[in-house]
Amino acid sequence: MNPLSLYIHIPFCKQKCNYCDFASYAGKENLIEEYINTVINEIKHLRPTALSTVYIGGGTPSLIAPKYYEKIFKLLSIAPGAELSLEANPGTINQSYLKELKNIGVNRLSLGAQSFNDKHLEILGRIHNAKDIFKSFDDAQAAGFENINLDLIFALPNQTHNDWKEDLKQALSLKPQHLSIYNLQVEEGTKFYNIGDKLPRPTEDEEVAMFEYAIDTLKTAGFHHYEISNFAQPGFECKHNVVYWENGNYLGVGASASSHINGNRFDNPKTIEEYIKLTQLQNKVDLLGHKNQPDQKETIFMGLRLLDGLSKEKFKGYEKEVKELIDDGLLEQKDKIKLTHRGLLLANEVFKLFI
Amino acid sequence: MTQNSINNIRNFSIIAHIDHGKSTLADRLLEVTGTIEKRNMQAQVLDTMDLERERGITIKSQAIKMNYAAQDGNNYELNLIDTPGHVDFTYEVSRSLAACEGALLLVDASQGIEAQTLANAYLAMAHNLTIIPIINKIDLPGAEPEMVTEELETTLGIKKEEIIFTSAKEGRGMGEVLEAIVKRIPPPKGNADDKLQALIFDSRFDAYRGVIVYVRVFNGTIKPEMNIEFMGTRKKFEVQEVGSLKIDLVPSDKLTAGEVGYIIAGVKDVKDARVGDTVADANNRAEYPLPGYKPAKPMVFCGFYPVQGEDFKVLKDAIEKLQLNDAALFYEPETSAALGFGFRCGFLGLLHLEIVQERLEREFNLDLIATAPNVIYKVNMKNGKKIYVDNPTKMPSPADYDSIEEPCMKVTIFTPAEYVGNIMEICQNKRGTFLNMEYLDPKRVMLAYELPLAEVIIEFHDLLKSATRGYASMDYEIIGYQVSDLVKLDILINSEPVDALSCIIHREKAHYIGRALAKKLKKTIPRHMFQVPIQASIGSKVVAREDISAMKKNVLQKCYGGDVSRKKKLLQKQKAGKKRMKRVGRVDVPQEAFLAVLQIEK
Ligand SMILES: Nc1nc2c(ncn2[C@@H]2O[C@H](COP(=O)(O)OP(=O)(O)O)[C@@H](O)[C@H]2O)c(=O)[nH]1
Ligand code: SF4
């Protein structure tokens, strides 16, 4: 039996952030009960076993009472030593809540910090301020969490290079085990998108400088830059996410969750209302039951995100493209084939050749 | 009464400006004569090509036969031969007129007569056609029939009493129109027993039946099984079928003098049955062909290249197919260092070019690069020779010639008086020479300018439209070549000259256009992973430079399990966008870039 990973999506948020295009909805708390019941139903049908990782993401999973998670975990057969992550937003948690999570087995916490600058947090439409982040982090440590991630976003409207340096400094002062660093992307359908060109964003040169500054600083601080946007203290790389990048097997439950089993992909309906009808469950079970090979294109473009790279065999049939990219200085080949620093910044140009 | 007597035939066409109601009027006539039942009628039967309908213009001539029981108690056969309404197609107008004895001159009561309509009316008069003036849309609140009547009087010397007032939309005045056709237009002359002479006024390739030849018989009779000869091409064929042109082809046993109809004779190639040629009896040839008309001369040229080199064959077949039904389309293979294999094509005008391009892309599913249109230059070489250059890349080096001449037009513009100032300014900027100005009525003016054709084909029409809020109309005719101080502007992308972007322009404008073109290209060409310099040069002198800075970052930040499908699609889209571009050296150049010179604001 292959090791399996499970993703559980919690699409509830207190308020929609201005940059957010995830499957998350504000003001639908009345559907929580029914939603969780559907999730439980879905899990009962899919009967995942030997789970090596579980990831509860959102949305804001920390809006849900621990008793629901307890109910869910009871259904799961979790392998010993498994990684159990949960995303939490500062301003929605306290020490006792976190303790309960810890008690039912959650052992990795991902905090959506985004920025330590109150002005920027407000522009992003976050519900918390910098103080809430410190408090949540302390609470998490007090509750016994020893594997904590912080999400940060750079290239925010009006953000200067110094603002960003300060954000990183604050983040490092907490000594998290893991950091995810994202360049702000303005996606269609978000409030930022609607503002359009009037949104005062840093120039491309400034964005590159911020990203490079983060890479250098975090390396110096002992972090392992293991994926385009992810940094970890050695040994704290997120096992669950690595499964995605290695194009491995995972089941997704909940609205909008994606599954990838034996080369088959299945996406759940995006909205809460559609999801709780759970009409496609049998389709999903049938589809995921097929035996298929994972898509080579996906294996390459997801796999190259891991900075250690991919073994040469995975590029079979793409020798010409690999050579071209090596000549252009975007890929390099040692024991594995991987992105160069320049290739990292231009990763899409690399991936395109394999699509 | 004999149905087939030549005296009961009337052949006519309709001359009208776009939107003045030609199709509506034609539909009404078809309806009233019962040629087509009202409920079966898809609006506007005469324009059959989709593209035409979208653009509201008729490109190909077509004909249709109606039977009409007139007030005099006789039955008549009325043949309506359609004429294209746009200035680019003057040639096709003249060929439809040559097959007629009369023309309906249709003018919108709220718009007045337009320049092209007037030009076509003169053309009809030159062919000795009887003109029936009609003022249409009298139901409109803004109709000014008296004013339009005055215009027709001053411009064409038409008498008030001759004018028929109609509302094609409401069907008013249709009886009067039909009666006028019968009473005023003379029957065709000719003799069914003479030697066969039939004028080919159109032909169309049909995949199943071969070439369908549209003719107007002037003398003699044509029947199935007869051997015919096309006098110009000297090709002989056996007639398989003849008939008249209703909504469909309706076979009949013969076509006789005065009639309009079609011939199917196993002709495989449209070139064998040239429009304007005369059909004769192969066993009893007429002494002379009918006076044909001047073959269409392409005036505007551009290169067409497939974005994907391997599509060259598809493009070749496509152009050949189009040419089957478009005698005026000229093409020959050409090679560009930047774009590879393609065709240099010649057109009657810019609209013709656009239509051909659109049809190639739409009907044959081709991704095309069209280079900026240009005219044909006459170069007076130092060695005394004169050469014609239809492609800027072929322009000889300045050291080898004494002078360049360019084609010039006389452009006639009809406009409400208040826009005269605006128009004069445009013409000045377009290197125009003022010829004269005349009042058509107290509110409308006719302006005449001499302008280089090269200036007219590039956005002149759009400028005119916006400067006059669409109220002006224009017509043009070629008046000959004139020496002009022209230079060749070259473009280098990433230090490589791109022949397909070269253009011939007036020296005084060269620096300005060079700068504007480089700027425009900078905006059009996407960034690459390296810096891309764009230079404009005249001879070896660089007159403008712009740099497209290198792309430094293109990376998706967040990419987890749920993102795979979406991000893959995004990358596919980016990649597809790139595929539609032409790779010139190491640079991907989008299709629009090759037309950038057209979009320079002057
Ligand atoms: N009010 C009014 N509208 C008309 C009349 N004749 C045509 N139209 C309208 O004018 C527009 C152009 O007519 P159409 O026959 O397509 O013009 P064409 O471009 O000359 O063939 C259409 O919207 C017609 O409905 C008319 O007598 N009165
Ligand atoms: S908290 Fe996260 S999921 Fe919720 S709205 Fe904000 S960005 Fe979106």
Short mmCIF file of C-alpha atoms in Angstrom, two decimals, chain A residues 21-22 181-183 185 204-205 207 229-230 241 244-245 250 258 265 298 302 305 330 342 344-349 352 355, chain B residues 527 529-530 550-568 570-572 574-575 578 583 586:
data_model
loop_
_atom_site.label_atom_id
_atom_site.label_comp_id
_atom_site.label_asym_id
_atom_site.label_seq_id
_atom_site.Cartn_x
_atom_site.Cartn_y
_atom_site.Cartn_z
CA ASP A 21 -9.01 34.09 -4.67
CA PHE A 22 -9.16 30.84 -2.70
CA ILE A 181 7.17 33.57 1.28
CA TYR A 182 4.84 34.68 -1.47
CA ASN A 183 5.09 37.48 -3.96
CA GLN A 185 -0.18 38.14 -7.09
CA GLU A 204 9.37 44.31 -11.09
CA ASP A 205 12.93 45.25 -10.17
CA GLU A 207 9.99 42.69 -6.41
CA SER A 229 8.35 29.81 -2.05
CA ASN A 230 9.20 27.65 0.95
CA ASN A 241 3.30 19.71 0.46
CA TYR A 244 2.18 17.62 -4.08
CA TRP A 245 5.45 18.64 -5.64
CA TYR A 250 -3.34 12.51 -2.20
CA SER A 258 -8.35 18.18 -5.45
CA ARG A 265 -7.23 13.89 -10.91
CA GLU A 298 2.81 17.67 -14.24
CA MET A 302 5.61 20.46 -10.08
CA ARG A 305 9.59 23.60 -7.95
CA LEU A 330 17.85 28.42 -16.44
CA ARG A 342 17.83 32.73 -12.63
CA LEU A 344 13.92 30.17 -10.18
CA LEU A 345 12.89 33.73 -11.00
CA LEU A 346 11.82 32.73 -14.49
CA ALA A 347 10.33 29.38 -13.53
CA ASN A 348 7.26 29.79 -15.73
CA GLU A 349 9.46 30.24 -18.77
CA LYS A 352 6.24 26.26 -20.34
CA ILE A 355 3.62 21.80 -20.95
CA ARG B 527 9.51 41.03 -23.06
CA MET B 529 14.60 36.86 -21.11
CA PHE B 530 17.15 39.18 -22.65
CA ALA B 550 14.65 41.84 -20.17
CA MET B 551 12.04 39.92 -18.26
CA LYS B 552 13.44 39.33 -14.81
CA LYS B 553 10.69 37.40 -13.14
CA ASN B 554 7.89 35.12 -14.20
CA VAL B 555 7.11 32.67 -11.48
CA LEU B 556 3.99 31.32 -9.89
CA GLN B 557 4.42 31.67 -6.20
CA LYS B 558 1.79 29.46 -4.72
CA CYS B 559 1.43 26.06 -6.21
CA TYR B 560 0.01 23.21 -4.22
CA GLY B 561 -2.11 20.16 -4.95
CA GLY B 562 -5.27 22.10 -5.67
CA ASP B 563 -3.47 24.39 -8.10
CA VAL B 564 -2.09 21.84 -10.54
CA SER B 565 -4.87 21.85 -13.12
CA ARG B 566 -5.37 25.59 -13.01
CA LYS B 567 -1.70 26.46 -13.20
CA LYS B 568 -1.19 24.00 -15.98
CA LEU B 570 -2.35 29.09 -17.26
CA LEU B 571 1.01 27.91 -18.53
CA GLN B 572 -0.66 26.38 -21.55
CA GLN B 574 0.93 31.56 -22.02
CA LYS B 575 2.52 29.02 -24.28
CA LYS B 578 3.69 32.53 -27.80
CA ARG B 583 9.99 33.94 -34.22
CA ARG B 586 15.50 34.81 -31.10
#
